[in-house]
C-alpha positions as semicolon CSV with decimal commas, in nm:
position;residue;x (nm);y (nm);z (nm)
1;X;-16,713;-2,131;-3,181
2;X;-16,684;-2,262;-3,545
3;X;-17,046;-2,239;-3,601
4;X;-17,060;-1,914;-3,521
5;X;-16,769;-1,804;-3,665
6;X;-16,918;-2,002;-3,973
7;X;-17,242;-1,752;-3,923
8;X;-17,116;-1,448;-3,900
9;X;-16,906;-1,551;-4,220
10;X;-17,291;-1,622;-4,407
11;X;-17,386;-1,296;-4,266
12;X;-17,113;-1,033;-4,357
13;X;-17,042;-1,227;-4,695
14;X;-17,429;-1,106;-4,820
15;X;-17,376;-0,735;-4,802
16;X;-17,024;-0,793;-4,888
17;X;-17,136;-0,966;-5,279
18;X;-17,434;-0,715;-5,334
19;X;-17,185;-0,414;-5,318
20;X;-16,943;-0,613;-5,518
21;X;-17,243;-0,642;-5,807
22;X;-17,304;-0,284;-5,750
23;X;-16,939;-0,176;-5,812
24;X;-16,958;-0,406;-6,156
25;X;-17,279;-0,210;-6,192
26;X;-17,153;0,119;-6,192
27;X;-16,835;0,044;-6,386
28;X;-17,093;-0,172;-6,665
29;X;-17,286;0,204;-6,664
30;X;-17,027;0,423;-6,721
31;X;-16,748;0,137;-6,920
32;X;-16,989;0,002;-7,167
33;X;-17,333;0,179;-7,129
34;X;-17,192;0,586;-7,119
35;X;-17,008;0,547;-7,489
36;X;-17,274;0,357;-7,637
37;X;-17,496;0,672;-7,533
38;X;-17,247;0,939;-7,665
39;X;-17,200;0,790;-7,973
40;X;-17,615;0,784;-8,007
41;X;-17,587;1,163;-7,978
42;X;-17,715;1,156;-7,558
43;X;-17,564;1,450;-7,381
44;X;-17,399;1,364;-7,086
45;X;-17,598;1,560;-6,858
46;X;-17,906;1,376;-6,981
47;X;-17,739;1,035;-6,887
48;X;-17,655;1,142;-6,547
49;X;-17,998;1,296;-6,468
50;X;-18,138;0,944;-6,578
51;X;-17,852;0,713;-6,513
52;X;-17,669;0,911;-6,204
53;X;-17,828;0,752;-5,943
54;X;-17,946;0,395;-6,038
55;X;-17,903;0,102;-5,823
56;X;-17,938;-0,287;-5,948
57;X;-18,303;-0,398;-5,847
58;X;-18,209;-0,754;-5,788
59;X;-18,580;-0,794;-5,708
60;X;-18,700;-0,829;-6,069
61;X;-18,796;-1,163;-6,171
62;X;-18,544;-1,361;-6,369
63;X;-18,224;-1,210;-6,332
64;X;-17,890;-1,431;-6,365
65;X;-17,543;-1,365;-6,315
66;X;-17,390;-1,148;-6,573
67;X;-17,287;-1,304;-6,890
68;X;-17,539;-1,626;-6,829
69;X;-17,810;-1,676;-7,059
70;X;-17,925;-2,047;-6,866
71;X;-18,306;-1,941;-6,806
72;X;-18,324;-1,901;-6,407
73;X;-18,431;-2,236;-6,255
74;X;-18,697;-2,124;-6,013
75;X;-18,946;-1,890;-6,310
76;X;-19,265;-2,069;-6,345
77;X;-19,512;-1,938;-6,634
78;X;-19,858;-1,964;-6,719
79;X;-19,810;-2,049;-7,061
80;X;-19,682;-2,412;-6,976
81;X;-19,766;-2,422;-6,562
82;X;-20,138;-2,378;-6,623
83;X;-20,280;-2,226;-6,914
84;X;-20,618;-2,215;-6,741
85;X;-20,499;-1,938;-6,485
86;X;-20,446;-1,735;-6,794
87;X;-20,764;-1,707;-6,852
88;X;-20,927;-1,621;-6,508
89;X;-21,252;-1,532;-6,560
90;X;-21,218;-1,314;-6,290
91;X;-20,982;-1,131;-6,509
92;X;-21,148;-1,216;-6,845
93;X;-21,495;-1,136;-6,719
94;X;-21,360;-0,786;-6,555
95;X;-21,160;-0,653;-6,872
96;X;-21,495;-0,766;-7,090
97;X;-21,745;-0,581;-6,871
98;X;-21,529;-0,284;-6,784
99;X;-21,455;-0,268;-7,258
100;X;-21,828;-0,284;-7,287
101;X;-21,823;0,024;-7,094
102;X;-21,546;0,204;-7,217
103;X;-21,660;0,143;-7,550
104;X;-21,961;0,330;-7,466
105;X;-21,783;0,599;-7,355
106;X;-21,517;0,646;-7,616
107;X;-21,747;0,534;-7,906
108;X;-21,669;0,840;-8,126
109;X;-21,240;0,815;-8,031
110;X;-21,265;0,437;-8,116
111;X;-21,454;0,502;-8,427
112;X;-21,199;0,765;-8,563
113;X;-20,932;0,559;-8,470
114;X;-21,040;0,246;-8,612
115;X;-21,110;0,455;-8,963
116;X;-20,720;0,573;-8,945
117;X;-20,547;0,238;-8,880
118;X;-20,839;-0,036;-8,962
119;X;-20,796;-0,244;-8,587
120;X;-21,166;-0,292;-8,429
121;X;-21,212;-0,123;-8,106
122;X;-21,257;-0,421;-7,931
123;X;-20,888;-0,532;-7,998
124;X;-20,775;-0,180;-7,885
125;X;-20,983;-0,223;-7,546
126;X;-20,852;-0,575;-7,480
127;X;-20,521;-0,507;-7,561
128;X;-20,527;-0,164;-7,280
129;X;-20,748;-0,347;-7,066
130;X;-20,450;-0,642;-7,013
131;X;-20,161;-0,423;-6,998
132;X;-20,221;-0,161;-6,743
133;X;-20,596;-0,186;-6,656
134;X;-20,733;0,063;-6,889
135;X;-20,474;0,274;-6,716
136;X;-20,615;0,270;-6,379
137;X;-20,335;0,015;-6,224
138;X;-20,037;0,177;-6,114
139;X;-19,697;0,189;-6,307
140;X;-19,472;0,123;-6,039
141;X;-19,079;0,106;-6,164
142;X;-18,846;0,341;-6,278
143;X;-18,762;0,315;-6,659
144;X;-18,404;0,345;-6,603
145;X;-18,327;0,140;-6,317
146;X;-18,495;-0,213;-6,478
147;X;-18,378;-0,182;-6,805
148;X;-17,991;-0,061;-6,683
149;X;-18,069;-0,394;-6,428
150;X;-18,190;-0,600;-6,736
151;X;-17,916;-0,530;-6,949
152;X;-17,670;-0,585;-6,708
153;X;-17,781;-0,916;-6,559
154;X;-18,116;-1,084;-6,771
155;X;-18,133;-1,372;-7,045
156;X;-18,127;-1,084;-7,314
157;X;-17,873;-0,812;-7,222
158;X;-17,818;-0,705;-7,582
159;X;-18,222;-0,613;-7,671
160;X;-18,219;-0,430;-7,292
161;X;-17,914;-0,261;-7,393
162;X;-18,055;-0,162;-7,707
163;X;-18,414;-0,039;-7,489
164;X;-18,193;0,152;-7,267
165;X;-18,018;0,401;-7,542
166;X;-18,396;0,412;-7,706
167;X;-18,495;0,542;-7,325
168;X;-18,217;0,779;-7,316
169;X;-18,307;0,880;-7,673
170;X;-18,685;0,964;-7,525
171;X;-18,558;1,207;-7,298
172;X;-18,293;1,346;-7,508
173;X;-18,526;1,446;-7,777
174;X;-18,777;1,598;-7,509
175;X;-19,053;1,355;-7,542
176;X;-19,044;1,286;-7,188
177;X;-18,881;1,375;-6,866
178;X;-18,648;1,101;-6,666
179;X;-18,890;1,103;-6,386
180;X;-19,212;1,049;-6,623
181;X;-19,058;0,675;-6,774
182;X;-19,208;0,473;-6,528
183;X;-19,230;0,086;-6,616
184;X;-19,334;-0,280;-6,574
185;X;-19,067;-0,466;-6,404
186;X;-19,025;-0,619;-6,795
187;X;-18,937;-0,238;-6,879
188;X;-19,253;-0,190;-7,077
189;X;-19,393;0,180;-7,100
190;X;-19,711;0,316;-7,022
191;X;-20,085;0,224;-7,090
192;X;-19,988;0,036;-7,342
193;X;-19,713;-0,128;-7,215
194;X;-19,425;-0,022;-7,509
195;X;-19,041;-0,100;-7,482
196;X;-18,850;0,244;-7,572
197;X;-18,821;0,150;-7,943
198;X;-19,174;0,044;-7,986
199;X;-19,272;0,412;-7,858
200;X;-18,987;0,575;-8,078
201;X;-19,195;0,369;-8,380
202;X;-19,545;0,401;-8,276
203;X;-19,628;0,619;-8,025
204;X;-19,889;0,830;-8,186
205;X;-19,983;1,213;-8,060
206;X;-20,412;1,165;-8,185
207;X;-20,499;1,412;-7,936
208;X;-20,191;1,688;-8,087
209;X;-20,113;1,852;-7,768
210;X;-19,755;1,836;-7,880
211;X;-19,582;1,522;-7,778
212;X;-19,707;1,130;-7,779
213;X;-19,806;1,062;-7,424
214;X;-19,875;0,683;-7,353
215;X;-19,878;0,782;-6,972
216;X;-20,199;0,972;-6,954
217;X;-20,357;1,014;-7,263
218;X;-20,613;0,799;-7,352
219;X;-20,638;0,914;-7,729
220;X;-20,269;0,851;-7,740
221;X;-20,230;0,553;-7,608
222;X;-20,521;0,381;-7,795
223;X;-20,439;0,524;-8,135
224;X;-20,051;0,401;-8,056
225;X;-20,211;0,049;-7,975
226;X;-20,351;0,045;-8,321
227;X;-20,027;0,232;-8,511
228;X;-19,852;-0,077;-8,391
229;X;-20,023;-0,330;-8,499
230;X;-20,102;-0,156;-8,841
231;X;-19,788;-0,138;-8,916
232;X;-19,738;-0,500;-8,824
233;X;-19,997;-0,614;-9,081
234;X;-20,312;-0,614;-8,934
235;X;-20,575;-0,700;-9,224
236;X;-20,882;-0,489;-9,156
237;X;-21,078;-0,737;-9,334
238;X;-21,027;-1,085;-9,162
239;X;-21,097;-1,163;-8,774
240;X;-20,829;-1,299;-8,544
241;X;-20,956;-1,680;-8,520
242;X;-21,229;-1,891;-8,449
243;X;-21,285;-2,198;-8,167
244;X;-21,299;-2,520;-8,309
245;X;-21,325;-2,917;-8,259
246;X;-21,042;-3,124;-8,349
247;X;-21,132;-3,503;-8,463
248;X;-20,884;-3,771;-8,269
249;X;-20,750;-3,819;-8,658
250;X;-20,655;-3,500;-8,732
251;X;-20,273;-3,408;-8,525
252;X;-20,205;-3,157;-8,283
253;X;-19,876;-3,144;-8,434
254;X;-20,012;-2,970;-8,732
255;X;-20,020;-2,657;-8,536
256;X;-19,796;-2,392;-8,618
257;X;-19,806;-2,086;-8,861
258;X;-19,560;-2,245;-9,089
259;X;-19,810;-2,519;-9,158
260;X;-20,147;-2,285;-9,275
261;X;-20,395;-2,432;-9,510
262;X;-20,744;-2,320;-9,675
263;X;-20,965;-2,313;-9,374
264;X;-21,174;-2,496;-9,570
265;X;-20,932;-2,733;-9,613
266;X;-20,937;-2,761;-9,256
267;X;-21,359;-2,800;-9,258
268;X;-21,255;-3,116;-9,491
269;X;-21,072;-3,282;-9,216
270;X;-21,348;-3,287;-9,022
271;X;-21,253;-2,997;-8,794
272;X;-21,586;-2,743;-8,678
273;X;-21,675;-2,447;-8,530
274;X;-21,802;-2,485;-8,219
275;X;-22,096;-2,307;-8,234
276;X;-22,218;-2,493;-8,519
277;X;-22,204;-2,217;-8,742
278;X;-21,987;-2,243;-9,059
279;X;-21,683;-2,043;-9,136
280;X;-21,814;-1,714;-9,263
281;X;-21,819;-1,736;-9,654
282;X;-21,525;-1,440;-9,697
283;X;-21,246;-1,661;-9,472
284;X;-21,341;-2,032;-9,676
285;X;-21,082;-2,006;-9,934
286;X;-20,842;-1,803;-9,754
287;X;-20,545;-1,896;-9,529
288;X;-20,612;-2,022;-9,112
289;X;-20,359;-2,192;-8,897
290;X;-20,452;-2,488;-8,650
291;X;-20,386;-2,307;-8,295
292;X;-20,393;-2,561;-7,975
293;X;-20,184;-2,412;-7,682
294;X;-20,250;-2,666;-7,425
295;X;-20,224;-2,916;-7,691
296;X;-20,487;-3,158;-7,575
297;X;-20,576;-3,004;-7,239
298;X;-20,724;-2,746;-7,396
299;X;-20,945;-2,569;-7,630
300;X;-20,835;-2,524;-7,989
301;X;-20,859;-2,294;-8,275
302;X;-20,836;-2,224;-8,638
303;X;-20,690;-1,859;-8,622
304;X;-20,605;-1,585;-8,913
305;X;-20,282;-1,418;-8,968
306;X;-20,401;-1,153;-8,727
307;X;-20,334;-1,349;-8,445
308;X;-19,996;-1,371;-8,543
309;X;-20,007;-0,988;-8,549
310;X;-20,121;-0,996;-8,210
311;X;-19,839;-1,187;-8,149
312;X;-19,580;-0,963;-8,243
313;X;-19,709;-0,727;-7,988
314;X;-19,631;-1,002;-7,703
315;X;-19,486;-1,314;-7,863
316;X;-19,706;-1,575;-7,607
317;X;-19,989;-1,753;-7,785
318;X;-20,203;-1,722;-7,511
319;X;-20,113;-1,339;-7,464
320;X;-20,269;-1,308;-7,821
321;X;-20,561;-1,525;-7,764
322;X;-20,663;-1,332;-7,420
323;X;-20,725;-1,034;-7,675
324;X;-20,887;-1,193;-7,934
325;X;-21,132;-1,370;-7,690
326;X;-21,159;-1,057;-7,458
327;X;-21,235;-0,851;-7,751
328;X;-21,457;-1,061;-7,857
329;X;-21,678;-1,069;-7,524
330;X;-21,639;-0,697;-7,546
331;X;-21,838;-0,650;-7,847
332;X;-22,079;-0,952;-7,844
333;X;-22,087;-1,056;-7,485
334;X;-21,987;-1,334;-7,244
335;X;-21,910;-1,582;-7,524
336;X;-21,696;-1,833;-7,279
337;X;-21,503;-2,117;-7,493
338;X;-21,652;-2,424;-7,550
339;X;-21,384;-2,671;-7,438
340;X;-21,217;-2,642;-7,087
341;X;-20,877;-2,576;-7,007
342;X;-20,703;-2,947;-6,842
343;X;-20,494;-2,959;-6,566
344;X;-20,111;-2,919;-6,656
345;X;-19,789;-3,015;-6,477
346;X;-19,634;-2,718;-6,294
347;X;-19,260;-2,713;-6,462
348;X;-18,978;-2,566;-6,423
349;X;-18,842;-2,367;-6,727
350;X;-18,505;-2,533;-6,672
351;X;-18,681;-2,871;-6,745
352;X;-18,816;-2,765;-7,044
353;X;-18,501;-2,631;-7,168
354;X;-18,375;-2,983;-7,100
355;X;-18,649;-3,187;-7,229
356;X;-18,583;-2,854;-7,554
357;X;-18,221;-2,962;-7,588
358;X;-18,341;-3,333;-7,584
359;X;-18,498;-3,310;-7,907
360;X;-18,270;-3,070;-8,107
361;X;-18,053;-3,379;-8,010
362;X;-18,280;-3,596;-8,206
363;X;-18,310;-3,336;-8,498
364;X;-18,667;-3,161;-8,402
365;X;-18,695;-2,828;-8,386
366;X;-18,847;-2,624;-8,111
367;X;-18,753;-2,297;-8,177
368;X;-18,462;-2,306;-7,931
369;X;-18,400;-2,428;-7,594
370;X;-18,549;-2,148;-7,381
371;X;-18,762;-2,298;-7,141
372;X;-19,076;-2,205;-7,307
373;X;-19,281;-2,444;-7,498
374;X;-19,459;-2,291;-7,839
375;X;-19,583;-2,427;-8,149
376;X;-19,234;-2,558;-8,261
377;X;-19,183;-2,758;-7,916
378;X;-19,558;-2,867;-7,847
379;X;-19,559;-2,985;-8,212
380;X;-19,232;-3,140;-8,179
381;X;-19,351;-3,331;-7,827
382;X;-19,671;-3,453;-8,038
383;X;-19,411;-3,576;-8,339
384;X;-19,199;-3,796;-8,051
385;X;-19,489;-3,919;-7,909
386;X;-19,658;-4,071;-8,255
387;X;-19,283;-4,204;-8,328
388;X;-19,293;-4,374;-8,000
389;X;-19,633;-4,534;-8,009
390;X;-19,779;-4,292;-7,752
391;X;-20,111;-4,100;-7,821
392;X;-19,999;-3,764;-7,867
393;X;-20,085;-3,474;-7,626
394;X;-19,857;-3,193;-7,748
395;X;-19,768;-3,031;-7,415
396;X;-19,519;-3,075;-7,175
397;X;-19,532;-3,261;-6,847
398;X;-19,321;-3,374;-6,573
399;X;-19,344;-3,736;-6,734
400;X;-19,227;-3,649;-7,067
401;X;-18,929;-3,438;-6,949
402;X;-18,851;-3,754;-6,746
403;X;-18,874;-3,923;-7,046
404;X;-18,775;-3,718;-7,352
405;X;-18,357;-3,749;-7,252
């Protein structure tokens, strides 16, 4: 009797907490969310025709209690579980062949485009190709209902809160209708894959019908692709990066875009090209940054401020080097890299954030104790492991969380 007493107790008590997170839902809305709105000049019939009739989708990935910003224990990334999955070359090898195509098709757009905001057609084709498919994969959320969800119960309720007024601002100022802001699960917009405030920056109207539409305008959406990233400092003349060897004497911990030198600098400590070919003669004297995401495991690179531009459009370094190698193989072909991506531990975020909180202990800094490793932490893991007599490797794994306490 007790066990099923216990049961029915598991079963009822379910239903019973999801309405209770609704109800905090709906007063979060209309306590917190409705003023913010009215005071950013959102009529109130606008916020019910978008808000009215939103339920929590607690089946977004990493979502955590309100008020908790602990990253959720059970996320698992490519960018420390294994890089080489990144880089499918199912995936790589599709968005190449499918650019070469497209950039057949929409020479003359790409061309014009290019000649407004200086960003290579190639970049523009990689960087649609991985967000939505060159617009052929399906959108499949509602705007409003992940980024209400987000900013109620994510990591980062205050930059979804902020994305949510920007979405309400969208429809307010007729740019778009309620129904039309369909999403990523991450909120993102469109072909192009734009929070709210990124399209109220950038969205661009190139083919002048009367409104920027990153939905179903291909003109738009590329020419917003490039707006972005000229306005985050694209250099027209420099390339994003180039592959390189790494001598065992030069450190992986030197990585980092704090820590650029001459790239021929970098040719002095013995670091190459792997294709034998020197550095072209206009990048020599000028500024490169050592780039080795899987620290050791990996390939590595000597890459220009425009991957760092790149990287402000998704702040992952291997986000930023899919483009520049996609767009690459887009314009010159199936150019693989050299050096193959190692097998990695599969982590947990929450052990990184503990191995993370480890080291700001010991006075390194990784950039913050959020479960993902970049430059800061993989440099910071190669800096413990010198100081501890261990050949560094610069990446995580299941034996240095174990160890790193």
């Amino acid at each position: 009797m007790r066990r099923l007493i216990a049961v029915l107790a598991l079963l009822f008590a379910a239903p019973a907490a999801a309405q209770s997170l609704q109800a905090q839902y709906e007063a979060f809305l209309e306590d917190t969310i409705w003023p913010e709105a009215r005071r950013s000049g959102i009529a109130r019939a606008t916020f019910d025709r978008a808000m009215g009739a939103k339920r929590l989708d607690t089946d977004i990935p990493g979502l955590v209690k309100p008020g908790s910003k602990e990253p959720p224990r059970q996320m698992r990334q490519a960018e420390f579980s294994a890089p080489a999955n990144y880089f499918d070359e199912r995936n790589v090898g599709h968005i190449a062949a499918t650019g070469r195509e497209l950039a057949r098709r929409h020479a003359k757009l790409l061309a014009g485009i290019e000649r407004s905001y200086g960003v290579p057609g190639r970049i523009l084709l990689a960087i649609w190709g991985r967000e939505s498919g060159f617009g052929r994969v399906k959108i499949p959320h509602d705007a409003f209902r992940v980024l209400g969800t987000k900013a109620f119960m994510s990591t980062r309720p205050e930059l979804f809160r902020r994305e949510l007024l920007n979405a309400l601002v969208i429809v307010e100022s007729g740019l778009a209708a309620p129904g039309d802001m369909r999403s990523s699960w991450a909120g993102a917009l469109g072909q192009p894959q734009f929070l709210p405030s990124s399209y109220l920056d950038h969205a661009v109207d190139y083919d002048r019908d009367g409104h920027p539409d990153i939905w179903n305008s291909v003109p738009d959406t590329l020419a917003s692709i490039a707006a972005y990233l000229k306005e985050a400092g694209w250099d027209a003349g420099r390339d994003w990066g180039f592959e390189v060897t790494v001598p065992d004497t030069v450190s992986c911990a030197l990585e980092g875009p704090d820590r650029g030198r001459r790239i021929s600098d970098w040719e002095k400590l013995g670091i190459r090209r792997v294709s034998g070919k020197p550095f072209p003669s206009g990048e020599a004297g000028k500024e490169g940054f050592l780039l080795m995401p899987a620290g050791r495991h990996g390939p590595a690179f000597v890459v220009t401020p425009n991957f760092y531009v790149l990287k402000e459009y998704n702040e992952s370094d291997l986000y930023a080097l899919f483009v520049g190698h996609a767009g690459d193989r887009i314009e010159w072909g199936d150019r693989r890299f050299s050096a193959p991506w190692g097998r990695t531990d599969s982590m947990l975020r929450s052990d990184i954030a503990r191995m993370q909180r480890a080291l700001e202990g010991m006075g390194y800094d990784v950039g913050g104790a959020d479960g993902l490793p970049g430059f800061r932490t993989r440099r910071s893991i190669g800096e413990w492991q010198e100081r501890n007599g261990m050949k560094p490797t610069c990446f995580p794994s299941n034996a240095l969380v174990a160890a790193i306490r």
